CSV table of C-alpha atoms in Angstrom, one decimal:
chain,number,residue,atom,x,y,z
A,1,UNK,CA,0.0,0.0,0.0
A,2,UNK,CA,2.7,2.6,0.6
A,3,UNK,CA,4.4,1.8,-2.4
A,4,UNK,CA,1.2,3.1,-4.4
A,5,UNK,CA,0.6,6.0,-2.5
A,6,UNK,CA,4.5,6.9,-3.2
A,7,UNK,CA,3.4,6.0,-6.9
A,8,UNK,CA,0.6,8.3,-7.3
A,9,UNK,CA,2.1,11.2,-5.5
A,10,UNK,CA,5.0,10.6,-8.0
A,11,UNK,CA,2.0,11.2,-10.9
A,12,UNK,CA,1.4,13.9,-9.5
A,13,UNK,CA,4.6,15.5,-9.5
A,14,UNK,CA,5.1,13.8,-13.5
A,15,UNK,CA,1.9,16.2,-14.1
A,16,UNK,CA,3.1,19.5,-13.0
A,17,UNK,CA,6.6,19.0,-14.5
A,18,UNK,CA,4.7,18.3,-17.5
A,19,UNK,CA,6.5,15.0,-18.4
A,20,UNK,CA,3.0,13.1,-19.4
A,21,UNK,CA,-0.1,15.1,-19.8
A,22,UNK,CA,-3.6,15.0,-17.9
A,23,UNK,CA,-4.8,12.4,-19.8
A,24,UNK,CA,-1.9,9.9,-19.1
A,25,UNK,CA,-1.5,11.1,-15.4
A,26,UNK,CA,-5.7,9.9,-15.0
A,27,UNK,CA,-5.2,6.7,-16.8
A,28,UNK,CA,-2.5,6.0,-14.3
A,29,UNK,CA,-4.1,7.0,-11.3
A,30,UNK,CA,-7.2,4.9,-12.0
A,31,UNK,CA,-5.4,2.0,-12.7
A,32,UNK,CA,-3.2,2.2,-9.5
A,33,UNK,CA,-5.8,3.3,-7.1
A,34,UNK,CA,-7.5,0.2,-8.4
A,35,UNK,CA,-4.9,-1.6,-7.0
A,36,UNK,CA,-5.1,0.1,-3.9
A,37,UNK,CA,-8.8,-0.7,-2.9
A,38,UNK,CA,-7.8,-4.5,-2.9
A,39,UNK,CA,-6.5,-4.5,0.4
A,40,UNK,CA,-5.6,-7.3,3.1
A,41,UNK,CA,-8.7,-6.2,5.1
A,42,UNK,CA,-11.4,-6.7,2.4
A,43,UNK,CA,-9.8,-10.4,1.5
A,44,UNK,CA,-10.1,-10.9,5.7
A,45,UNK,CA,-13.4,-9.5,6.3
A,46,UNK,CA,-14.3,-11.7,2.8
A,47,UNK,CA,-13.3,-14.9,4.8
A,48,UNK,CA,-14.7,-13.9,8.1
A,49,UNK,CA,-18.3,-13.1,6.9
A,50,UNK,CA,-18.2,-16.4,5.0
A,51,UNK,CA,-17.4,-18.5,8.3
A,52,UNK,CA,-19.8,-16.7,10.1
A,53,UNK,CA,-22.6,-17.3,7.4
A,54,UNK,CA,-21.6,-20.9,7.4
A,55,UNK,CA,-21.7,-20.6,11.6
A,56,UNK,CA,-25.2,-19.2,11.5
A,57,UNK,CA,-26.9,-22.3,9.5
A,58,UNK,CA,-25.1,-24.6,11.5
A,59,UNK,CA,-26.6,-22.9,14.5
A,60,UNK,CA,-29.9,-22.4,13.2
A,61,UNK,CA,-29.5,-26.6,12.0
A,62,UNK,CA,-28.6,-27.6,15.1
A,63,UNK,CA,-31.0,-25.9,17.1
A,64,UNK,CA,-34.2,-28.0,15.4
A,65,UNK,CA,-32.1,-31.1,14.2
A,66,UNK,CA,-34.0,-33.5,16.2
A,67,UNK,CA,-37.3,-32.2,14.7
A,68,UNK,CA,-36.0,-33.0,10.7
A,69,UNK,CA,-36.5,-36.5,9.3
A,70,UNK,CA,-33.7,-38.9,7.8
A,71,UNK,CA,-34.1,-37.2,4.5
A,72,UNK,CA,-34.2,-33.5,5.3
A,73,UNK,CA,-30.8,-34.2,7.4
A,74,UNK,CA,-29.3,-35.6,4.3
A,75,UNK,CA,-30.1,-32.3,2.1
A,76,UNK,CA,-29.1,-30.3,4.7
A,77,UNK,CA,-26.0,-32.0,5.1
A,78,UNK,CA,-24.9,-31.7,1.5
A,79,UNK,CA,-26.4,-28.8,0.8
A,80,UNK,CA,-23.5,-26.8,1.8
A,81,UNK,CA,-20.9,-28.9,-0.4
A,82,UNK,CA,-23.4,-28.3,-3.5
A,83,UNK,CA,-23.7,-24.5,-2.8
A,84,UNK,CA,-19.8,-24.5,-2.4
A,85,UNK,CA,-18.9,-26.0,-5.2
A,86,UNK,CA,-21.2,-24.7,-7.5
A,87,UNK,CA,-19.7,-21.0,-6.0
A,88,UNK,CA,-16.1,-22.2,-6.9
A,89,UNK,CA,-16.8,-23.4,-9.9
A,90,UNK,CA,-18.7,-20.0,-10.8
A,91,UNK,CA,-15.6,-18.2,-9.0
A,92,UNK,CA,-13.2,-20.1,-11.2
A,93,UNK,CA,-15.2,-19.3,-14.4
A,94,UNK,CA,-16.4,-15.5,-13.7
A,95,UNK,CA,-14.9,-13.9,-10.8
A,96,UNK,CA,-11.0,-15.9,-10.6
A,97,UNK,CA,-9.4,-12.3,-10.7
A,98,UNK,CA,-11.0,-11.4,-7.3
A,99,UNK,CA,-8.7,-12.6,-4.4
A,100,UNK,CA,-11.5,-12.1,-2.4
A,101,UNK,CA,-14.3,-14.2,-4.6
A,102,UNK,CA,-11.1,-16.9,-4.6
A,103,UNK,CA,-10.4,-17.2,-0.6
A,104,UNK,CA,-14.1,-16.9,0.6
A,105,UNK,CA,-15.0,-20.0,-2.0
A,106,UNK,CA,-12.2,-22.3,-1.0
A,107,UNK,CA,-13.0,-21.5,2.5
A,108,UNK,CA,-16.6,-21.8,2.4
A,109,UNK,CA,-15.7,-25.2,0.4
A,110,UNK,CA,-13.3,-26.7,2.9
A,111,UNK,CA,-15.9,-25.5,5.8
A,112,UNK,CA,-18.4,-27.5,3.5
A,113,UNK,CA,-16.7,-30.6,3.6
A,114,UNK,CA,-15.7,-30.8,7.2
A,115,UNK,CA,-19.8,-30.5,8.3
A,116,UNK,CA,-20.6,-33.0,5.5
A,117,UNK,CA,-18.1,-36.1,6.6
A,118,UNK,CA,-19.7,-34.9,10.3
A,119,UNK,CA,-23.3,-34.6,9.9
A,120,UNK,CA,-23.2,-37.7,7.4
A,121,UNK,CA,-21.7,-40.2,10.4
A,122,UNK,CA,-24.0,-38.4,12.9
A,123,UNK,CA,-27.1,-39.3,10.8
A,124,UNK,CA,-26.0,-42.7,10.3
A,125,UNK,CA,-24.1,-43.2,13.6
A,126,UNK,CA,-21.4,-44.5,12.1
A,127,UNK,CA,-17.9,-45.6,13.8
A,128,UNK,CA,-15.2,-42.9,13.3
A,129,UNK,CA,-12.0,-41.8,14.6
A,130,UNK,CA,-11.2,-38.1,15.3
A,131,UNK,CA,-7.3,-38.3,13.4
A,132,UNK,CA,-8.9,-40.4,10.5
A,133,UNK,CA,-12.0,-37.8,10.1
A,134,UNK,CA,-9.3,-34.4,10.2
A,135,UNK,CA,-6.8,-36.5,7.8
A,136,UNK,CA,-9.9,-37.2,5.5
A,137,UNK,CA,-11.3,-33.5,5.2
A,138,UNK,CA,-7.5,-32.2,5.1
A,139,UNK,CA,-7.2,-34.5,1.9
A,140,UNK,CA,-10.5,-33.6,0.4
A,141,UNK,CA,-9.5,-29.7,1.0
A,142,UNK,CA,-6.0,-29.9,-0.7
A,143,UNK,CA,-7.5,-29.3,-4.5
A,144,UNK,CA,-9.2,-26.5,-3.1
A,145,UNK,CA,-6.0,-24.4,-2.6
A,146,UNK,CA,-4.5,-25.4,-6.0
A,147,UNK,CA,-7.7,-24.7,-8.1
A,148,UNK,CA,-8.7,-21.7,-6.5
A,149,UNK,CA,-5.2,-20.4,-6.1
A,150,UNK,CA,-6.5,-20.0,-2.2
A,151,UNK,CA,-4.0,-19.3,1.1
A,152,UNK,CA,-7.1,-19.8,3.4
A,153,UNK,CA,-7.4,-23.1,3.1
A,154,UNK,CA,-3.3,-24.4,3.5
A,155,UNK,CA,-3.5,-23.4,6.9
A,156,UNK,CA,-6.3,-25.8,7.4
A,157,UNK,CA,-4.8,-28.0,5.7
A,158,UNK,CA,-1.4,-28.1,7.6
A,159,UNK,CA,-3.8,-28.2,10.9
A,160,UNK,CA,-5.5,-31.1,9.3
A,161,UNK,CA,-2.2,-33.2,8.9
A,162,UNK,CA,0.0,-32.3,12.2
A,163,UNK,CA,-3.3,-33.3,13.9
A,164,UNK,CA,-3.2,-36.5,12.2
A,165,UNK,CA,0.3,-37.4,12.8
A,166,UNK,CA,0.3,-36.3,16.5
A,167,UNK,CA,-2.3,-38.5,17.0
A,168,UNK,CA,-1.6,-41.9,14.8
A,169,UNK,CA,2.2,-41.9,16.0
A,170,UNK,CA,4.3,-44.3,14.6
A,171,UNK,CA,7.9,-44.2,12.1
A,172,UNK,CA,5.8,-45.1,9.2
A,173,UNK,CA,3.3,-42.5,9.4
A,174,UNK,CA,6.4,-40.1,9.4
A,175,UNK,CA,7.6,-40.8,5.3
A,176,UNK,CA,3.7,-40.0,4.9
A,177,UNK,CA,3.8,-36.9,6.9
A,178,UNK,CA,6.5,-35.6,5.1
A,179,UNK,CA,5.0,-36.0,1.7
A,180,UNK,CA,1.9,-34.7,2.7
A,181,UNK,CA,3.8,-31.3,3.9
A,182,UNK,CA,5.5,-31.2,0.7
A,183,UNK,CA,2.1,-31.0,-1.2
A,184,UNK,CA,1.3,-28.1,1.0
A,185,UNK,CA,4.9,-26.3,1.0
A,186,UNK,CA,5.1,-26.8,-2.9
A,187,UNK,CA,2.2,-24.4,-3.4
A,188,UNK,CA,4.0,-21.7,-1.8
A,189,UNK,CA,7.0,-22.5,-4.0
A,190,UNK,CA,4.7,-22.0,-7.5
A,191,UNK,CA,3.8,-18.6,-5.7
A,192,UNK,CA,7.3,-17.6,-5.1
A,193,UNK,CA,7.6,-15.1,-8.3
A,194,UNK,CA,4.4,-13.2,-7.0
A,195,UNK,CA,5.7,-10.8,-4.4
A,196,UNK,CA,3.1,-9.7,-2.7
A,197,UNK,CA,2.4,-9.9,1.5
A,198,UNK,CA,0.4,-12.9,0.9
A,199,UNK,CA,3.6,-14.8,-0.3
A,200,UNK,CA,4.9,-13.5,3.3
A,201,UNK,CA,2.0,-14.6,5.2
A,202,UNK,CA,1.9,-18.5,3.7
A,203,UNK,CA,5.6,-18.6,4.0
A,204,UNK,CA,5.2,-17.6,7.6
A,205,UNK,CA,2.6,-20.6,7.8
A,206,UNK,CA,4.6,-23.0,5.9
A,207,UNK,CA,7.7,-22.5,8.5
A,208,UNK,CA,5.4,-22.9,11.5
A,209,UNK,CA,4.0,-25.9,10.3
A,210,UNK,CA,7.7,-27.1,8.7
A,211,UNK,CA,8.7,-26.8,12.9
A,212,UNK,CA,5.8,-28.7,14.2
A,213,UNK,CA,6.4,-31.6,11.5
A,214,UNK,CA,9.9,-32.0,12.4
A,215,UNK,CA,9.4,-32.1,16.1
A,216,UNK,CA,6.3,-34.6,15.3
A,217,UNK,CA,8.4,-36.6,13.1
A,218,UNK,CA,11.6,-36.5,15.4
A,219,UNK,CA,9.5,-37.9,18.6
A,220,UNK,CA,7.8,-41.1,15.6
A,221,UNK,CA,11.5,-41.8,14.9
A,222,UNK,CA,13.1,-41.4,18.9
A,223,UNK,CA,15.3,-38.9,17.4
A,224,UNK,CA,17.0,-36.1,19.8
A,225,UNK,CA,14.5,-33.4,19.6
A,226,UNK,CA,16.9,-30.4,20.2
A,227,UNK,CA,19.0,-32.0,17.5
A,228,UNK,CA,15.9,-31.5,15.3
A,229,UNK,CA,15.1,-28.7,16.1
A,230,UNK,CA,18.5,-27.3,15.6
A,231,UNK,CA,18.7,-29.5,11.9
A,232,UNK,CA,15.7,-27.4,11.0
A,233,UNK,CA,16.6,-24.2,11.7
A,234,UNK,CA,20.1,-25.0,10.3
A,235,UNK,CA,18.2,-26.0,7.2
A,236,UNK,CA,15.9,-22.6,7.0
A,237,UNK,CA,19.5,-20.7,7.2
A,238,UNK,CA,20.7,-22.3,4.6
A,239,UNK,CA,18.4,-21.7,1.7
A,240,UNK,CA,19.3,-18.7,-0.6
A,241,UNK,CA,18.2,-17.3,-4.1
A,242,UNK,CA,14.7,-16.7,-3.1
A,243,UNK,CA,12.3,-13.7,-3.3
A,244,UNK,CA,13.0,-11.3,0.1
A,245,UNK,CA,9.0,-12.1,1.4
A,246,UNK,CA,9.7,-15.5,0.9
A,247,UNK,CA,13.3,-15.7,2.3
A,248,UNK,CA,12.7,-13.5,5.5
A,249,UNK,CA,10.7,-16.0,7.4
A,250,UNK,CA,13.2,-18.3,6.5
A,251,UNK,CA,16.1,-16.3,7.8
A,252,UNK,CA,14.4,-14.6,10.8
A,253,UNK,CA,13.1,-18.1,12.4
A,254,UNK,CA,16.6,-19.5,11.1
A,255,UNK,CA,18.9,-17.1,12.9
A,256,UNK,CA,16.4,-16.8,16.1
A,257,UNK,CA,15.9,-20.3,16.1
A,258,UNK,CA,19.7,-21.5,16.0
A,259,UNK,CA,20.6,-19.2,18.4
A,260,UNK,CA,17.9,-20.2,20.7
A,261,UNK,CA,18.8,-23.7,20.6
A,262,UNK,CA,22.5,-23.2,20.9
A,263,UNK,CA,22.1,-21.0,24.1
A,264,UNK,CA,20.3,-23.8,25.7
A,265,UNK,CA,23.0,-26.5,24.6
A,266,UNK,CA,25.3,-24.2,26.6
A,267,UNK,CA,24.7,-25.4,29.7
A,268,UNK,CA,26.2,-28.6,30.7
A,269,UNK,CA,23.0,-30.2,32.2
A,270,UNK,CA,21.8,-30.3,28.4
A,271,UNK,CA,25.1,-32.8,27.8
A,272,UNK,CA,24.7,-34.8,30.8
A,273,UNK,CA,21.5,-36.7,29.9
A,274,UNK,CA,20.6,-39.2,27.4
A,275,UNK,CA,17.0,-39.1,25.9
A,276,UNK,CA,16.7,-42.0,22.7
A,277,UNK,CA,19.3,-43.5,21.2
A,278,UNK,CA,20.3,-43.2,17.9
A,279,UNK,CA,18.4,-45.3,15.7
A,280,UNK,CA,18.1,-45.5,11.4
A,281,UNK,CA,15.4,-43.7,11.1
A,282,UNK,CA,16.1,-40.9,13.1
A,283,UNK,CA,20.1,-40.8,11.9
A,284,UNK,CA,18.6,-40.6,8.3
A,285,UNK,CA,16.5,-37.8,9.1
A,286,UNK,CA,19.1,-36.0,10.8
A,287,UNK,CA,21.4,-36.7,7.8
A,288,UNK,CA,19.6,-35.3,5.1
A,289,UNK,CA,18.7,-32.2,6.6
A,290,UNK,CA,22.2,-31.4,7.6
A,291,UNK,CA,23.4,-32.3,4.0
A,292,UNK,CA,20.7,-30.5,2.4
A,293,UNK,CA,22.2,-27.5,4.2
A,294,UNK,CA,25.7,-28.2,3.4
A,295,UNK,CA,24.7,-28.3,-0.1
A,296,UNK,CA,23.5,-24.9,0.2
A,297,UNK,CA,26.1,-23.4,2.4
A,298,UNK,CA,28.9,-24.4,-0.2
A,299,UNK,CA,26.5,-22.7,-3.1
A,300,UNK,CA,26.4,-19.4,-0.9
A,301,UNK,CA,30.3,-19.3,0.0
A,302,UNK,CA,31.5,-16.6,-2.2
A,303,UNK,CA,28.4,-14.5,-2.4
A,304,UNK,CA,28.5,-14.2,1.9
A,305,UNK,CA,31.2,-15.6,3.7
A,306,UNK,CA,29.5,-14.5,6.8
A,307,UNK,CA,26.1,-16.6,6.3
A,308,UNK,CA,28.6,-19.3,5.4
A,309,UNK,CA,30.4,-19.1,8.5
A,310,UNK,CA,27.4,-19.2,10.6
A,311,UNK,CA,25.9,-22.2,8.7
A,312,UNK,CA,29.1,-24.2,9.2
A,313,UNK,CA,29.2,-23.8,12.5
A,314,UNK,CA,25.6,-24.9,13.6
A,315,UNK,CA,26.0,-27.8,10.8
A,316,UNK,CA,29.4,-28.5,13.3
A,317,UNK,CA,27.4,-27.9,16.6
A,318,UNK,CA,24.4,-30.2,14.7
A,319,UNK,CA,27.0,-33.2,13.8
A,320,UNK,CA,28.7,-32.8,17.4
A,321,UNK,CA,25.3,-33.4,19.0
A,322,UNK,CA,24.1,-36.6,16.9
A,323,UNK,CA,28.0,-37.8,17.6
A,324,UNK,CA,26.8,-37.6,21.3
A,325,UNK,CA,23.5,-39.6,21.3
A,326,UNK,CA,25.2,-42.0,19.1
A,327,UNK,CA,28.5,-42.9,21.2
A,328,UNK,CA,27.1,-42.1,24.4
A,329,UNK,CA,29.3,-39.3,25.8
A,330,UNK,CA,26.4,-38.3,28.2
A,331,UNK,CA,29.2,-38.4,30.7
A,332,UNK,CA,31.9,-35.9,32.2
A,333,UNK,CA,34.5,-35.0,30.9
A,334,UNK,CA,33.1,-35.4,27.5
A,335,UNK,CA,29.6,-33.2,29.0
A,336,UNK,CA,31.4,-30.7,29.9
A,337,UNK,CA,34.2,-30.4,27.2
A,338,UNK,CA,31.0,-30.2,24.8
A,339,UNK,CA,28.9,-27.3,26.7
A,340,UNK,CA,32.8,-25.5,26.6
A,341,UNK,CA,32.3,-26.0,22.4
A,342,UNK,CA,28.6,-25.0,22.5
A,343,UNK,CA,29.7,-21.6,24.6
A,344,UNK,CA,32.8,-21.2,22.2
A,345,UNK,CA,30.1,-21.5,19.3
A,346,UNK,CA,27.7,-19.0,20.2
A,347,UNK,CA,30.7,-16.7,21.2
A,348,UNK,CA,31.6,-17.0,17.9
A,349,UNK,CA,28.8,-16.4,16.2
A,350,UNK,CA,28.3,-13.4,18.2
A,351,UNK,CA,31.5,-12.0,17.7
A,352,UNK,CA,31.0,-12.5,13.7
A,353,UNK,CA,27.9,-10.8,13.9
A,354,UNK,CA,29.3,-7.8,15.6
A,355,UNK,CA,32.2,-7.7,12.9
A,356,UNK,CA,30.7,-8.3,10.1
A,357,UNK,CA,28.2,-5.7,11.2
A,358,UNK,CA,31.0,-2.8,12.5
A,359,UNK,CA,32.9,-3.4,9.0
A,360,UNK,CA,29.9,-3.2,6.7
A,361,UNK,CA,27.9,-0.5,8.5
A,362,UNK,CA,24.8,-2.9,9.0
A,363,UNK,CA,23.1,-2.1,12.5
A,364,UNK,CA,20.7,-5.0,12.3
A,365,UNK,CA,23.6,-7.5,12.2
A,366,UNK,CA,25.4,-6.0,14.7
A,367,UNK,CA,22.5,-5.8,17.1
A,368,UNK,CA,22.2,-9.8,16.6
A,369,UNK,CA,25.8,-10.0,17.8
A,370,UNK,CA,25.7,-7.9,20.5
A,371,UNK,CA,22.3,-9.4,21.7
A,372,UNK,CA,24.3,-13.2,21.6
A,373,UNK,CA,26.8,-12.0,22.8
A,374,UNK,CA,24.9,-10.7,26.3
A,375,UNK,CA,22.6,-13.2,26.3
A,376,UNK,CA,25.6,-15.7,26.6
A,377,UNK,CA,27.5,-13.5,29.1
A,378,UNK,CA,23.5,-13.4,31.2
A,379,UNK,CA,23.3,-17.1,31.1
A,380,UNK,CA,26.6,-17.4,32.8
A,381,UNK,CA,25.6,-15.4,35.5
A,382,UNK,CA,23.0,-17.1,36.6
A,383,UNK,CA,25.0,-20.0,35.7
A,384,UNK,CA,27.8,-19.5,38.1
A,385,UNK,CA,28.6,-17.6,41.5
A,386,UNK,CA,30.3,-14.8,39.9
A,387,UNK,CA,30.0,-11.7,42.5
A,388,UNK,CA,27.5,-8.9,42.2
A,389,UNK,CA,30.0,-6.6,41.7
A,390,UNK,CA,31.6,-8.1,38.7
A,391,UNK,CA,27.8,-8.5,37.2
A,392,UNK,CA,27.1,-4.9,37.7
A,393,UNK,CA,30.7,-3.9,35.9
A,394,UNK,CA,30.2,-6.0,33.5
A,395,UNK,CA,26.5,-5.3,32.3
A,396,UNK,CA,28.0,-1.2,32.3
A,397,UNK,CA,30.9,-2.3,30.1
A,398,UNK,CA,28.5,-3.9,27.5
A,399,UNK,CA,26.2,-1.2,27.7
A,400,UNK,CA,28.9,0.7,26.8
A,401,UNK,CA,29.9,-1.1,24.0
A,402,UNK,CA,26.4,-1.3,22.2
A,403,UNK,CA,26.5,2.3,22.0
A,404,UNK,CA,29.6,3.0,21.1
A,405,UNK,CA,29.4,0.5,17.9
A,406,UNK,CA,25.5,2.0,17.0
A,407,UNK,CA,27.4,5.4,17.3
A,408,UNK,CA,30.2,4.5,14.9
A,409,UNK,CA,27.7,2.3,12.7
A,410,UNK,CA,25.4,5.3,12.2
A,411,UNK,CA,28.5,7.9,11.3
A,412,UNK,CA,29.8,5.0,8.8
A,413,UNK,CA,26.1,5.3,7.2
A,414,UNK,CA,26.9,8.6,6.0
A,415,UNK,CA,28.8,7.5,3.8
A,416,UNK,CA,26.7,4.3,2.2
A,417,UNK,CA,29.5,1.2,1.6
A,418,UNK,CA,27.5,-2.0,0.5
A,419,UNK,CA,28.5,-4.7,2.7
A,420,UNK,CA,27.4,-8.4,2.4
A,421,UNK,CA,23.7,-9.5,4.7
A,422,UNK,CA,22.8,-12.3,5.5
């Protein structure tokens, strides 16, 4: 929205500098501000009104249900799937310009088929199970978001087969998970070349989801679930050559994420415990995620040494951990030798941050640095009996430094020098 209020203010000024005359200048504005008046809001206010609609007949159903015969039940339970479907088709055919028309259908469609499955087994009383019925109407929704070219519904659809898989747990259902979320994922990847905040928002749902599945499918294959966790976030860091809506979910949960789950392997109790051990299933899992994101460090090496760096190193932290579950060094010295190599990582990564940020005049990396940096230093406060006094000096000397390096980051920024990001 801001980029076509800058545009028609920009018309404006074309017009008076007389580089295009009234004429052109209205054609332009009329076709921008057309642009405009699709907004977020109308698309959200599109879906909620058709869930509430769909809400209300349920309601008013419900509330004389008993009173309706065998046959009226039926008609009222398919009624909805007709009126849905004959909508998307007439969306697809008349109105498949309007994001609007296109989310309300598919949503008013998948809404359509979860009461029919429902109300059909109520009617007939027949024997169901909760993951089966969620897994069925996930399945049955999936066209919808390709057809339709409709975000509404993926989110159901993720919802539909995380619920599943928490609930039917076992290492076969996990290969089936994992194709399932690729049918999902892959329709944000066909979106990738449309740039829009809707590309943002499903990636942000696709990474979410990406999280849950791996922690699902780490505890069906006893795999370590920081390990996983960490293997996934590695992964997300990893991935390059994508457009900046899509890659910025990546990279924020990526950067957050590792960081979070190397601070927690810094303390030693997280090396002193076993939880499963190592097992095929888990150590192929674990394997092609880590070489997945090798294969995409080495492609990123001379374009940004410093998002190589920091990829190696978790990949390192990553292969130090599985080496731990699977030759059982969940005893001292080797706990506390690697909670010294966890706190020498995150150091490290901090101090990179903080360099690569001073040298190439980018505050936002340099923040990230200095934010690891003290959020190690805290940890190991409360971590150890070091005096007040030394806390208090301490904390002043970092406080110190962050704005001493914003102050020098800021005077570099006068003068522009483009620097490698991440």
């Amino acid at each position: 929205m801001k980029k076509e209020r800058w545009l028609l203010k920009e018309i404006d000024m074309w017009r008076q500098t007389q580089l295009i005359d009234e004429k052109t200048a209205g054609t332009l504005r009329g076709l921008y501000a057309d642009k405009k008046n699709i907004s977020f809001m109308l698309v959200l206010f599109s879906i909620i009104g058709t869930l509430l609609i769909s809400t209300g007949v349920i309601l008013i159903g419900a509330r004389n249900w008993e009173y309706f015969p065998m046959y009226v039940r039926v008609i009222i339970a398919f009624t909805p799937l007709a009126v849905s479907q004959s909508l998307a088709v007439f969306t697809v055919k008349k109105r498949y310009h309007s994001l609007a028309w296109r989310e309300s259908a598919a949503i008013l469609a998948t809404a359509s088929v979860f009461m029919a499955i429902a109300v059909v087994g109520q009617i007939f009383h027949l024997p169901g199970d909760y993951g089966v019925y969620v897994f069925t109407c996930g399945l049955l929704a999936l066209p919808m978001i390709y057809i339709l070219n409709a975000a509404s519904p993926l989110t159901v659809y993720y919802w539909t087969i995380l619920n599943w898989a928490a609930l039917e747990q076992s290492p076969a259902n996990a290969l089936i998970l994992f194709g399932l979320f690729i049918l999902g994922a892959l329709f944000v990847y066909i979106e990738r070349n449309k740039a829009t905040a809707r590309l943002a928002y499903i990636s942000w749902i696709t990474v979410i989801a990406g999280f849950v599945m791996v922690l699902i499918m780490g505890t069906m294959l006893r795999n370590s679930l920081l390990l996983t966790a960490l293997c996934f976030f590695v992964l997300l860091l990893s991935v390059e050559d994508l457009p900046e809506q899509m890659l910025m979910p990546l990279k924020f949960a990526g950067i957050t994420g590792g960081l979070a789950v190397t601070a927690i392997l810094t303390y030693e109790d997280m090396w002193s415990y076993r939880s499963y051990p190592v097992n095929a299933g888990g150590g192929v899992m674990t394997g092609i995620m880590l070489a997945i994101a090798l294969f995409f460090a080495v492609r990123i090496f001379k374009r940004g040494k410093l998002k190589f760096l920091l990829v190696m190193s978790l990949i390192l932290l990553c292969a130090l951990r599985f080496l731990w579950a699977a030759l059982d060094l969940s005893r001292s010295p080797y706990d506390f030798i690697l909670m010294c190599v966890s706190n020498l990582a995150m150091l490290s990564i901090g101090v990179g941050f903080i360099a690569y940020g001073v040298k190439n005049a980018v505050l936002l990396q340099t923040n990230i640095g200095m934010a690891a940096v003290c959020a190690l230093i805290v940890m190991r406060f409360f971590d150890s009996s070091m005096d007040i006094l030394w806390r208090g000096i301490v904390f002043l000397l970092l406080g110190t430094a962050f704005l001493l390096v914003n102050k020098r980051i800021l005077r570099k920024k006068k003068q522009p020098k483009q620097g490698e990001t991440i």
